[in-house]
Structure formats: structure tokens, C-alpha cells
Amino acid sequence: MTKLAIAINLHRCTGCHTCVNACKMQNNVPMGMLWNRVITENSAVSDGVEGTYPNISRTTIPLACQHCENPACQKVCPTGATYKDDMGRVEIDYDKCIGCRMCMAACPYNVRVFNWNEPDRDPGFNYGDARVPVRSKGVVEKCTLCKERTDNGQVPMCVECCPMEARVYGDLDDPNSEISKLRAKNNVRILLEDMGTKPQVFYLE
Amino acid sequence: MQLTSKTKGICILLGVLAAIGVGTWIYQLVNGLGVTGMSNVNSWGTYIIMFMLFVGLSAGGLIVASSAHVFNIESFKPLALPAVICSTVCICLAGMFILIDLGGIVRIWRILTGPNFVSPLLWDMCVITCYLVINILDLVWISKGAEEKVRKLSYVALPVAILVHSVTAWIFGLQIAREWYTAIMAPIFVASALDSGLALLIVCLVALDRAGIAEFPVKLQNMLGKLLATFVAVDAFFIGCEVLTMAYPGAGQAQALAIMATGETAPFFWFEMIGGLLIPFLLLAGQKRRNSTGLVVTASLLVVFGVFCKRCWLLLTSFVEPNMYGAPGISLGTHAAQTGGRATWALTGSYMPTLPEVVIVIGVLALGGLAFTLLSQYLIKGRTQTQGAAGEAHAAKPAEANRAAV
Ligand code: SF4
Ligand code: SF4
């Protein structure tokens, strides 16, 4: 079995938002929404701080679908539009999505976005990878772990573009992969671990 | 049969409102759910609130009608027909709200071709369909006076009615990501279904009595009022249990409680506590007060509105604080968000229904009112007249249930 995943080194991440734009460009993500965003944790302003002076810290967290091993979103989907594929990715079959948004309520990470309107793209045409299916209004979408790239042995676009090389992509089921070795270290942070969704994406701090 | 000119007027008005609602729904289909106030952070709104409310409202009718047979409560039997009409109409409205809320209704057949049996939404669609079938059978059999069939059906109807509310609760109560995640969700839904459903039934019965369609004796009103007071107390008890459990540790869900008690959803929470539970209970607690139709109707309307408020705080509180909090927040995906800039983002959830949403809701309610008026005219009043015409031979035969018409 394959269990594709991404590790993100929070010490290396500078919060530059390059991965945000790389993802948006690659996947033809419409205006007004993102599959991948960078939040400044527990701060009301971007690049702000957490805590009160002088005890302050700043963590920028790139946040997209965690490709959970126990995906809350997949369980609740009435049509099976959201599914776990054999590469360990959580994917959406847009032709099956009835737009009930059960999955948005179920996902603890708020990483799913919905096409509330006819998708609007700033240049007025579709951009990005031609292999990425175009979504219509009324369906949910989210990070696919760059399905079209990873199916063909390429790394996800966010991993490719990160200027700080904070992202490591690989197969958690291959004990010799770099990502498996990182996963075994003790500075691993799993987001909202108590939700029991068992994210495959993890963070190093 | 003939409708009086007043009834005709009401029907035309309701029909016009319903037509405007349908028109607005088509507008929503063309433009997408972006015409509503929902967004990626607050992804369910008024339609789901109304869905929860109407699933609950439909309970009262069927439960009263089937208890009449299951527990052999003779005095409830005449109420069975209006009660089941009420229940049938409400469950249809609930189903309509779910369909209106779907973003991709054209793909709905996918549920049939590839159902995911683990999804609570799928369970709900199944039990609601069963429930609707039971309601319709009940309606047909009661109006035909098939007493024995009705009695047998009641044994199925009662558990299915309880199940419908539990499964609806599980759509929310099984989501670990939200504050809805609590075992008491199903009991709370059943309790508020019982009180709001019975309250609506009382209002409908009084209306039918005033319209001269079916008699609603004061003695029965007193009895149902007493039952309603009991249901209100049970509802209040469950909510009390939940609120105490949230508050006591002073951690975890305390944040959600603060939103309910003093934050965004506080008006709904407090209205329900005082206007929806306390006042109606006091009004209904007095033996004498329950003989006053005015007071009983006031209390009933308060209970229904209180449960509506409960649906609001129950649903919306969970969307306020995202689990992963941090600027710039969540990309909203709304119309405004499409223009870019700050409007794209929200740190916390907020929601305000838009005009199209309100118009659609009014349209659906009008359709419900219309269906109830016509069904009670044709099934209850219509039957009285046929019986009158058919003479003694027919009137002597009918079983208990037929007394509703007399
Ligand atoms: S992060 Fe959310 S959307 Fe992604 S797999 Fe987990 S529950 Fe599903
Ligand atoms: S919105 Fe689409 S993907 Fe999400 S639960 Fe509903 S059908 Fe499944």
C-alpha cells in the first residue's frame, strides 16, 4: 500500500505564502477561495504574534487538507463523492457531489471550500494544469495532494515551489522514505490530534 | 365541495406567496447558493435550521395519533386525522428544505446509485422516506376508517417517529469537529420534537375548530396543554443537563457556552430559555389557565418559536470559532470574496440570511399552509359532508377515528 503524505517543517516556514499561490495556480482554484492557506496561529492579524509582550511567539501554519487516515469528511458523504484512494489520498469525485456540505461540517480543519457561485477566475479563463478537472458551481473542493502530478510521479506543486524547502513529500508506508524517517522523530506535531482523524500531513517543530 | 370565500382568499394569498418562493428558488438554482448568506466558514444556514424545525414539528401529530392506539387513549382518537395531516405536511416541508439546501440537486440520483451507508445524511433520507410513507398510509386509512390497519400501523409509526428525530440529531451529534458532538443530542431532538410538534398541533386544532371544520373540546385542550407542559419540562431538563456539562469543567466547551450565553447566539439562547420554556410552562401549569384557548395558543406559539430559536443557536454556535484559529482566517468563497481583498477572509464565523433565503422560506411555509388548509378541507370537512349525504347507514358504521369528522 501507498500512503502519500506531506511533512511541513514549521521552523523553516517563513509564512511567505508561496505554496498558497503555487496551489492556486496549479489547480485552477477560483477567486474567493483557496485549497491551501497560511495562517498565523492564534493571532488576529497576519504575521502577528501569540501571547503578550514580552512572552510572545509566532507560528505560521500552512493549512490544507490533512489527508486523514480516518477522514471525518469521507464517512459522512452520502454519495461517496469523497473517498480515500489507494494511494492514501482523500479525493472528491465532483460528478457525484450533490453539494450537501456534510463534509464541510465534519472536517475539523475547515479546509474544504464550496463553489457557492459560478466559479470566477481573474484572467477570465481556466489556468493551471490542464489535467486538473474544472469544477462547476455547487460542488465542494479541496487539496487533492496534486493528484494529477502525484499520479505521474511528480511532487505536489506546493512542495515543488516552497523556497525554504520546508515541505517534504513522500510515502509513509515506505520505511526508507525521508518522510517516514521524519515521522519517527519526536518533534512531530499533529494538528487537532484529539479529533482522532489521524492526519497523514504532519508538522515538525 | 365548496370552499368559503374567506378560505378561498387565504388559499390564493398562500398560493401567490408559494409561487414567489418557487420563482426565487429557481433564481437560486441559476445563480448558485451564493445568493444566500452562507459561506465556507458558516456552511449551513436557515434552510438547515428550518429542516430541523420541521422534522420536529411533524412529530407531534404522528405521536399523538399513534399513542391514541398504542396506549389506547380513547380521547385522542378523534384528533388522529388532523394530527396526521399536520404531520404529513410538516415532513414534506422538512424534505423540501433539505433539497433546497443542496448545491447540486441535479446529481441527487447519485444517492441511489452509490449510497454511502455510513453517512448519517443517508440514514436520515431513508428514515424520512419511511416516515412519509407511514404518514400517507395513516392518512389514507384513517380517512377510510380502516381502524384495524391504523392500529397496527401505529405500532410501527411510534418508533419510526422517534427514530426520525434521533437520526436527524445524529447528522449533527456525531460530528466530532463541532460542539454538536454530544450523546444528549438525540434525546434533545426528540424532546423538542415532542414539545414543538404538540404545540403546533394544538394551534392547528384550534384553527380547525374556529374554521368550523373539526371540533376541539376544551377538555381535550386542557389535556393536551398538560401534556405539552410535561414535554416542555423534559426538554428543559435535557438542555439543563447539557449546559451544566458544558459549563462545569470551565474548559473545552466552555467557549461554546460563552458564545451561547453572552455572544453571537445569545439572543436565541435566552429567548428559548425564557420565552420558549419558562413562560409557556408557567402558562400551561395552571389547571384553570389551560381552559383559556387564548393562553394555550399563546403558550403553544411561544414553544414553537422557542424551538426555532433553539435550532438557531444549536446550529450556528458551532460555526463561530474555527478549531484552527489564526489570521487571515478562512477563505469565504462568497460573492464578495470573489472580488478579492479583505472580503475574501473571515477569522470567525458569522451568518445573516439574505432576502432570497427569507423569500424562499416564506414560500415553503406558505405552501405548507396551503396544503394543510386544502387537505383538512377535503379530508375532514369533505368527509363530514359525504357522511351527511350518505345517511345513517354510513354514519352508524364508522369506527372511532371517524368521530373526528363529527
Ligand atoms: S483534513 Fe478535513 S477534508 Fe481533509 S481528509 Fe481530513 S477531514 Fe477530510
Ligand atoms: S458536499 Fe459533496 S463531497 Fe461533501 S458530503 Fe456532500 S456530496 Fe459529499
CSV table of N, CA and C and ligand atoms in Angstrom, one decimal, chain A residues 73-74 76-82 91-93 96-104 112 114 138-141, chain B residues 102 119 121, ligand 2:
chain,number,residue,atom,x,y,z
A,73,CYS,N,-14.7,13.6,6.9
A,73,CYS,CA,-15.4,14.1,5.7
A,73,CYS,C,-15.9,12.9,4.9
A,74,GLN,N,-15.1,11.9,4.7
A,74,GLN,CA,-15.5,10.8,3.9
A,74,GLN,C,-16.6,10.0,4.5
A,76,VAL,N,-19.1,10.9,6.3
A,76,VAL,CA,-20.4,11.5,6.3
A,76,VAL,C,-21.0,11.7,4.9
A,77,CYS,N,-20.1,11.6,3.8
A,77,CYS,CA,-20.6,11.9,2.5
A,77,CYS,C,-21.6,10.9,2.0
A,78,PRO,N,-22.9,11.4,1.7
A,78,PRO,CA,-23.9,10.4,1.4
A,78,PRO,C,-23.8,9.7,0.1
A,79,THR,N,-23.0,10.3,-0.9
A,79,THR,CA,-23.0,9.7,-2.2
A,79,THR,C,-21.6,9.0,-2.5
A,80,GLY,N,-20.7,9.0,-1.5
A,80,GLY,CA,-19.4,8.5,-1.8
A,80,GLY,C,-18.6,9.4,-2.7
A,81,ALA,N,-19.0,10.7,-2.9
A,81,ALA,CA,-18.2,11.6,-3.7
A,81,ALA,C,-16.8,11.8,-3.1
A,82,THR,N,-16.8,11.9,-1.8
A,82,THR,CA,-15.5,12.0,-1.1
A,82,THR,C,-15.0,10.5,-0.8
A,91,GLU,N,-9.9,12.1,-1.9
A,91,GLU,CA,-10.2,12.8,-3.1
A,91,GLU,C,-11.7,13.0,-3.2
A,92,ILE,N,-12.1,13.8,-4.2
A,92,ILE,CA,-13.5,14.1,-4.4
A,92,ILE,C,-13.9,13.8,-5.9
A,93,ASP,N,-14.9,13.0,-6.1
A,93,ASP,CA,-15.4,12.8,-7.4
A,93,ASP,C,-16.5,13.9,-7.6
A,96,LYS,N,-20.1,13.2,-8.5
A,96,LYS,CA,-21.0,12.6,-7.5
A,96,LYS,C,-21.4,13.6,-6.4
A,97,CYS,N,-20.8,14.7,-6.3
A,97,CYS,CA,-21.0,15.6,-5.2
A,97,CYS,C,-22.4,16.3,-5.4
A,98,ILE,N,-23.3,16.2,-4.4
A,98,ILE,CA,-24.6,16.8,-4.5
A,98,ILE,C,-24.6,18.2,-3.7
A,99,GLY,N,-23.5,18.5,-3.2
A,99,GLY,CA,-23.4,19.9,-2.6
A,99,GLY,C,-24.2,20.0,-1.3
A,100,CYS,N,-24.2,18.9,-0.5
A,100,CYS,CA,-24.9,18.9,0.8
A,100,CYS,C,-24.1,19.5,1.9
A,101,ARG,N,-22.8,19.6,1.7
A,101,ARG,CA,-21.9,20.2,2.6
A,101,ARG,C,-21.8,19.5,4.0
A,102,MET,N,-22.2,18.2,4.1
A,102,MET,CA,-22.0,17.4,5.3
A,102,MET,C,-20.5,17.4,5.6
A,103,CYS,N,-19.7,17.2,4.5
A,103,CYS,CA,-18.2,17.1,4.7
A,103,CYS,C,-17.6,18.4,5.3
A,104,MET,N,-18.2,19.5,4.9
A,104,MET,CA,-17.6,20.8,5.5
A,104,MET,C,-17.9,20.9,6.9
A,112,ARG,N,-12.2,22.6,3.6
A,112,ARG,CA,-13.0,22.4,2.4
A,112,ARG,C,-13.6,23.7,2.0
A,114,PHE,N,-16.4,25.6,-0.9
A,114,PHE,CA,-17.6,25.3,-1.7
A,114,PHE,C,-17.7,26.3,-2.8
A,138,GLY,N,-21.7,24.6,-7.0
A,138,GLY,CA,-22.5,23.6,-6.3
A,138,GLY,C,-21.7,22.4,-5.9
A,139,VAL,N,-20.4,22.4,-6.1
A,139,VAL,CA,-19.6,21.2,-5.6
A,139,VAL,C,-18.5,21.7,-4.6
A,140,VAL,N,-18.1,20.8,-3.8
A,140,VAL,CA,-17.1,21.1,-2.8
A,140,VAL,C,-15.7,20.7,-3.4
A,141,GLU,N,-14.7,21.4,-3.0
A,141,GLU,CA,-13.4,21.1,-3.5
A,141,GLU,C,-12.4,21.3,-2.4
B,102,LEU,N,-29.4,21.8,-1.2
B,102,LEU,CA,-28.4,21.1,-1.9
B,102,LEU,C,-27.8,22.1,-3.0
B,119,SER,N,-23.0,7.3,6.1
B,119,SER,CA,-23.4,8.7,6.3
B,119,SER,C,-24.7,8.9,7.0
B,121,LEU,N,-26.5,11.4,6.9
B,121,LEU,CA,-27.5,12.1,6.0
B,121,LEU,C,-28.2,11.0,5.2
C,2,SF4,S1,-20.9,18.2,-0.3
C,2,SF4,FE1,-20.3,16.7,-1.9
C,2,SF4,S2,-18.4,15.8,-1.1
C,2,SF4,FE2,-19.4,16.9,0.6
C,2,SF4,S3,-20.6,15.4,1.7
C,2,SF4,FE3,-22.0,16.3,0.3
C,2,SF4,S4,-21.9,15.1,-1.6
C,2,SF4,FE4,-20.1,14.5,-0.3
